Amino acid sequence: MSTHAERLSFQAGDLLQAVPPARDRDDLYLLSAILHSLDDENCIRVLDNLARAAGDSSARVALLEIVVPAHKDDLASAAFDMQIFLGTPGKERTLAQWQDLFAQSAWRLEELIDLPAIGKILVLA
Ligand SMILES: C[S@@+](CC[C@H](N)C(=O)[O-])C[C@H]1O[C@@H](n2cnc3c(N)ncnc32)[C@H](O)[C@@H]1O
């Protein structure tokens, strides 16, 4: 039986250009804190590239990102949002804002996983 580490591979590249093709439904693209640094238009471009690369494999996507509470008075996510605002065209997003992006792509939110630290994993299928 293979370990998790043996089944993990890291791929350099520009997600706005292309994503390596998935092999089968056991593949999962993990994007850690990437989309928060992109504006909505480029997020959709990346989601489209992921959908193209997944093809009909049923591979999924996991986004490790902050989900800003709807009431927006959470100090930690506000601090991250300010940092992202100053350094990138992106932003930290509420669940409604994430869902709005997914609705403009081929992906749907399958699962939202809480983490003990800041951030969540948004699993897309
Ligand atoms: C906040 S850092 C996260 C770094 C790391 N993934 C982590 O979780 O610690 C944002 C990362 O997004 C990457 N990034 C931004 N646009 C990208 C693109 N078009 N294709 C691939 N990576 C991109 C940057 O290179 C940067 O490493």
Coordinates of N, CA and C and ligand atoms in Angstrom, one line a residue:
M1 N 0.8 -1.2 0.0 CA 0.0 0.0 0.0 C 0.9 1.3 0.0
S2 N 0.6 2.2 -0.9 CA 1.4 3.4 -0.9 C 1.0 4.4 0.2
T3 N 2.0 5.2 0.6 CA 1.7 6.3 1.6 C 1.1 7.5 0.9
H4 N 0.5 8.4 1.7 CA 0.0 9.6 1.2 C 1.1 10.4 0.4
A5 N 2.3 10.4 1.0 CA 3.4 11.2 0.4 C 3.7 10.7 -0.9
E6 N 3.7 9.4 -1.1 CA 4.0 8.8 -2.4 C 3.0 9.1 -3.4
R7 N 1.8 9.4 -3.0 CA 0.7 9.6 -3.9 C 0.5 11.1 -4.2
L8 N 1.4 12.0 -3.6 CA 1.3 13.4 -3.8 C 2.4 13.9 -4.8
S9 N 2.0 14.7 -5.7 CA 3.1 15.2 -6.6 C 2.9 16.8 -6.7
F10 N 4.0 17.4 -6.9 CA 3.9 18.9 -7.0 C 4.2 19.3 -8.4
Q11 N 3.4 20.2 -9.0 CA 3.6 20.6 -10.4 C 3.8 22.1 -10.5
A12 N 4.9 22.5 -11.1 CA 5.1 23.9 -11.3 C 4.4 24.3 -12.6
G13 N 4.0 25.5 -12.7 CA 3.3 26.0 -13.9 C 2.4 27.2 -13.7
D14 N 1.9 27.7 -14.8 CA 1.0 28.8 -14.7 C -0.5 28.3 -14.9
L15 N -1.2 28.4 -13.8 CA -2.6 27.9 -13.8 C -3.5 28.6 -14.8
L16 N -3.0 29.8 -15.1 CA -3.8 30.6 -16.1 C -3.6 30.1 -17.5
Q17 N -2.5 29.4 -17.7 CA -2.2 28.8 -19.1 C -2.8 27.4 -19.2
A18 N -2.4 26.5 -18.3 CA -2.8 25.1 -18.5 C -2.6 24.4 -17.2
V19 N -3.3 23.3 -17.1 CA -3.2 22.4 -15.9 C -2.9 21.0 -16.4
P20 N -2.0 20.2 -15.8 CA -1.8 18.8 -16.3 C -3.0 18.0 -16.2
P21 N -3.2 17.1 -17.2 CA -4.4 16.3 -17.2 C -4.5 15.3 -16.1
A22 N -5.7 15.1 -15.6 CA -6.0 14.1 -14.5 C -6.0 12.7 -15.2
R23 N -5.7 11.7 -14.3 CA -5.7 10.3 -14.8 C -7.0 9.7 -14.6
D24 N -7.5 9.8 -13.4 CA -8.8 9.1 -13.0 C -9.5 9.8 -11.9
R25 N -10.5 9.3 -11.4 CA -11.4 9.9 -10.4 C -10.7 10.0 -9.0
D26 N -9.6 9.3 -8.8 CA -8.8 9.4 -7.6 C -7.9 10.6 -7.5
D27 N -7.7 11.2 -8.7 CA -6.9 12.4 -8.7 C -7.6 13.6 -8.1
L28 N -6.8 14.5 -7.4 CA -7.4 15.6 -6.8 C -6.4 16.8 -6.9
Y29 N -6.8 17.9 -7.5 CA -6.0 19.0 -7.7 C -6.1 19.8 -6.4
L30 N -4.9 20.0 -5.7 CA -4.9 20.8 -4.5 C -4.3 22.2 -4.7
L31 N -5.0 23.2 -4.6 CA -4.5 24.6 -4.8 C -4.6 25.3 -3.4
S32 N -3.4 25.5 -2.9 CA -3.3 26.1 -1.6 C -3.1 27.6 -1.6
A33 N -4.1 28.4 -1.2 CA -3.9 29.8 -1.1 C -3.5 30.4 -2.5
I34 N -4.1 30.0 -3.6 CA -3.7 30.5 -4.9 C -4.8 31.5 -5.3
L35 N -6.1 31.0 -5.3 CA -7.2 31.8 -5.9 C -7.4 33.1 -5.2
H36 N -7.0 33.2 -3.9 CA -7.3 34.5 -3.2 C -6.4 35.6 -3.8
S37 N -5.4 35.2 -4.5 CA -4.5 36.3 -5.0 C -4.9 36.7 -6.5
L38 N -6.0 36.1 -7.0 CA -6.5 36.4 -8.3 C -7.8 37.1 -8.3
D39 N -8.1 38.0 -9.3 CA -9.4 38.6 -9.4 C -10.4 37.6 -9.9
D40 N -11.7 37.9 -9.9 CA -12.7 36.9 -10.2 C -12.5 36.4 -11.7
E41 N -12.2 37.3 -12.6 CA -12.1 36.8 -14.0 C -11.0 35.7 -14.1
N42 N -9.9 36.0 -13.5 CA -8.8 35.0 -13.6 C -9.1 33.7 -12.7
C43 N -9.8 33.9 -11.6 CA -10.2 32.7 -10.9 C -11.1 31.8 -11.8
I44 N -12.0 32.4 -12.6 CA -12.8 31.6 -13.5 C -12.0 30.9 -14.5
R45 N -11.0 31.7 -15.0 CA -10.1 31.1 -16.0 C -9.3 29.9 -15.5
V46 N -8.9 30.0 -14.2 CA -8.2 28.8 -13.6 C -9.2 27.7 -13.4
L47 N -10.4 28.0 -13.0 CA -11.4 26.9 -12.8 C -11.7 26.2 -14.1
D48 N -11.8 27.0 -15.2 CA -12.0 26.5 -16.5 C -10.9 25.6 -16.9
N49 N -9.6 26.0 -16.7 CA -8.5 25.2 -17.0 C -8.5 23.9 -16.2
L50 N -8.9 24.0 -15.0 CA -9.0 22.7 -14.2 C -10.0 21.8 -14.7
A51 N -11.2 22.3 -15.1 CA -12.2 21.5 -15.7 C -11.8 20.9 -17.0
R52 N -11.1 21.6 -17.8 CA -10.6 21.1 -19.1 C -9.6 19.9 -18.8
A53 N -8.7 20.1 -17.8 CA -7.7 19.1 -17.4 C -8.3 17.9 -16.8
A54 N -9.4 18.1 -16.0 CA -10.1 17.0 -15.4 C -10.8 16.2 -16.4
G55 N -11.3 16.9 -17.5 CA -12.0 16.2 -18.6 C -13.2 15.3 -18.0
D56 N -13.3 14.1 -18.4 CA -14.3 13.2 -17.9 C -13.8 12.2 -16.9
S57 N -12.7 12.6 -16.3 CA -12.0 11.7 -15.3 C -12.8 11.6 -14.0
S58 N -13.6 12.6 -13.7 CA -14.3 12.8 -12.4 C -13.3 13.1 -11.3
A59 N -12.1 13.6 -11.6 CA -11.1 14.1 -10.7 C -11.8 15.4 -10.0
R60 N -11.3 15.7 -8.8 CA -11.9 16.8 -8.1 C -10.8 17.8 -7.8
V61 N -11.3 18.9 -7.2 CA -10.4 20.1 -6.9 C -10.6 20.4 -5.4
A62 N -9.5 20.6 -4.7 CA -9.5 21.1 -3.3 C -8.9 22.4 -3.2
L63 N -9.6 23.4 -2.7 CA -9.1 24.8 -2.6 C -8.9 25.0 -1.1
L64 N -7.6 25.3 -0.7 CA -7.3 25.6 0.7 C -7.4 27.1 0.8
E65 N -8.4 27.7 1.3 CA -8.6 29.1 1.3 C -9.3 29.6 2.5
I66 N -9.3 30.9 2.8 CA -10.1 31.5 3.8 C -11.5 31.6 3.3
V67 N -12.5 31.3 4.2 CA -13.9 31.7 3.9 C -14.3 32.7 4.9
V68 N -14.4 33.9 4.4 CA -14.7 35.1 5.3 C -16.1 34.9 5.9
P69 N -16.3 35.0 7.2 CA -17.7 34.9 7.8 C -18.6 35.9 7.2
A70 N -19.8 35.6 7.0 CA -20.8 36.5 6.3 C -20.9 37.9 7.0
H71 N -20.7 37.8 8.4 CA -20.9 39.1 9.1 C -19.6 40.0 9.0
K72 N -18.5 39.4 8.5 CA -17.3 40.1 8.1 C -16.6 40.9 9.3
D73 N -16.9 40.5 10.5 CA -16.2 41.2 11.6 C -15.2 40.3 12.2
D74 N -14.6 39.3 11.4 CA -13.6 38.4 11.9 C -12.3 39.1 11.7
L75 N -11.5 39.3 12.7 CA -10.3 40.1 12.7 C -9.2 39.4 11.8
A76 N -9.1 38.1 11.9 CA -8.1 37.3 11.2 C -8.3 37.4 9.7
S77 N -9.5 37.1 9.3 CA -9.8 37.2 7.8 C -9.7 38.6 7.3
A78 N -10.1 39.6 8.1 CA -10.0 41.0 7.7 C -8.5 41.4 7.5
A79 N -7.7 40.9 8.4 CA -6.2 41.2 8.2 C -5.7 40.6 7.0
F80 N -6.0 39.3 6.7 CA -5.6 38.6 5.5 C -6.1 39.4 4.3
D81 N -7.4 39.8 4.3 CA -8.0 40.5 3.2 C -7.3 41.8 2.9
M82 N -6.9 42.5 3.9 CA -6.1 43.8 3.7 C -4.8 43.5 3.1
Q83 N -4.1 42.4 3.5 CA -2.8 42.1 3.0 C -3.0 41.7 1.5
I84 N -4.0 40.9 1.2 CA -4.2 40.5 -0.2 C -4.6 41.7 -1.1
F85 N -5.4 42.6 -0.5 CA -5.8 43.8 -1.2 C -4.6 44.6 -1.6
L86 N -3.7 44.8 -0.7 CA -2.5 45.6 -0.9 C -1.5 45.0 -1.9
G87 N -1.5 43.7 -1.9 CA -0.4 43.0 -2.7 C -0.8 42.3 -4.0
T88 N -2.1 42.2 -4.2 CA -2.6 41.4 -5.4 C -3.9 42.0 -5.9
P89 N -4.3 41.5 -7.0 CA -5.7 41.9 -7.5 C -6.8 41.1 -6.9
G90 N -6.4 40.2 -6.0 CA -7.4 39.3 -5.4 C -8.1 39.8 -4.2
K91 N -8.8 38.9 -3.4 CA -9.5 39.3 -2.2 C -9.8 38.0 -1.4
E92 N -10.0 38.1 -0.1 CA -10.5 37.0 0.6 C -12.1 37.0 0.4
R93 N -12.6 35.8 0.2 CA -14.0 35.7 -0.2 C -14.9 35.1 0.9
T94 N -16.2 35.5 0.9 CA -17.2 34.9 1.7 C -17.7 33.6 0.9
L95 N -18.4 32.8 1.6 CA -18.9 31.6 1.0 C -19.8 32.0 -0.2
A96 N -20.6 33.0 -0.1 CA -21.4 33.5 -1.2 C -20.6 33.9 -2.4
Q97 N -19.5 34.5 -2.1 CA -18.6 35.0 -3.2 C -17.9 33.8 -3.9
W98 N -17.5 32.8 -3.1 CA -16.9 31.6 -3.7 C -18.0 30.9 -4.5
Q99 N -19.2 30.7 -4.0 CA -20.3 30.0 -4.7 C -20.6 30.8 -6.0
D100 N -20.5 32.1 -6.0 CA -20.7 32.9 -7.2 C -19.7 32.5 -8.3
L101 N -18.4 32.3 -7.9 CA -17.4 31.9 -8.8 C -17.7 30.5 -9.4
F102 N -18.0 29.6 -8.5 CA -18.2 28.2 -8.9 C -19.4 28.2 -9.9
A103 N -20.4 29.0 -9.6 CA -21.6 29.0 -10.5 C -21.2 29.4 -11.9
Q104 N -20.1 30.2 -12.1 CA -19.7 30.6 -13.4 C -18.7 29.6 -14.0
S105 N -18.5 28.4 -13.4 CA -17.6 27.4 -13.9 C -18.4 26.1 -14.0
A106 N -17.6 25.1 -14.3 CA -18.2 23.7 -14.4 C -18.2 23.0 -13.0
W107 N -17.7 23.7 -12.0 CA -17.5 23.0 -10.7 C -18.7 23.4 -9.7
R108 N -19.0 22.5 -8.8 CA -19.9 22.7 -7.8 C -19.3 22.4 -6.4
L109 N -19.6 23.1 -5.4 CA -19.0 22.8 -4.1 C -19.6 21.5 -3.5
E110 N -18.8 20.5 -3.3 CA -19.2 19.2 -2.9 C -19.1 19.1 -1.3
E111 N -18.1 19.8 -0.8 CA -17.9 19.6 0.6 C -17.0 20.8 1.1
L112 N -17.4 21.3 2.3 CA -16.6 22.4 3.0 C -16.1 21.9 4.3
I113 N -14.7 21.8 4.3 CA -14.1 21.1 5.5 C -13.5 22.2 6.4
D114 N -13.9 22.2 7.6 CA -13.3 23.1 8.6 C -11.9 22.6 9.0
L115 N -11.0 23.5 9.2 CA -9.6 23.2 9.7 C -9.4 23.7 11.0
P116 N -8.5 23.1 11.8 CA -8.3 23.7 13.2 C -7.6 25.0 13.1
A117 N -6.9 25.3 12.0 CA -6.2 26.6 11.9 C -7.1 27.4 11.0
I118 N -6.7 28.6 10.6 CA -7.5 29.5 9.8 C -7.6 28.9 8.4
G119 N -8.7 29.1 7.8 CA -8.9 28.5 6.4 C -9.8 27.3 6.4
K120 N -10.3 27.0 5.2 CA -11.1 25.8 5.1 C -10.6 25.1 3.8
I121 N -11.1 23.9 3.6 CA -10.9 23.2 2.3 C -12.2 23.1 1.6
L122 N -12.3 23.7 0.4 CA -13.5 23.7 -0.4 C -13.2 22.6 -1.5
V123 N -14.0 21.6 -1.4 CA -13.9 20.5 -2.3 C -14.9 20.6 -3.5
L124 N -14.4 20.7 -4.7 CA -15.2 20.9 -5.9 C -15.3 19.6 -6.7
A125 N -16.5 19.4 -7.2 CA -16.7 18.2 -8.0 C -17.4 18.6 -9.3
Ligands
LIG1 C1 -0.2 33.1 -0.8 S1 0.9 32.2 -1.8 C2 0.6 30.6 -1.4 C3 1.8 29.7 -1.5 C4 1.6 28.2 -1.2 N1 0.7 27.6 -2.2 C5 1.1 28.0 0.2 O1 -0.1 27.6 0.4 O2 1.8 28.3 1.2 C6 0.1 32.4 -3.4 C7 0.8 31.6 -4.5 O3 0.0 31.7 -5.7 C8 0.9 31.5 -6.8 N2 0.2 31.9 -8.0 C9 -0.4 33.0 -8.3 N3 -0.8 33.0 -9.6 C10 -0.5 31.8 -10.1 C11 -0.7 31.2 -11.3 N4 -1.3 31.8 -12.4 N5 -0.3 29.9 -11.5 C12 0.3 29.2 -10.5 N6 0.5 29.8 -9.3 C13 0.1 31.0 -9.1 C14 2.1 32.3 -6.4 O4 3.2 31.9 -7.1 C15 2.2 32.1 -4.9 O5 3.1 31.1 -4.6

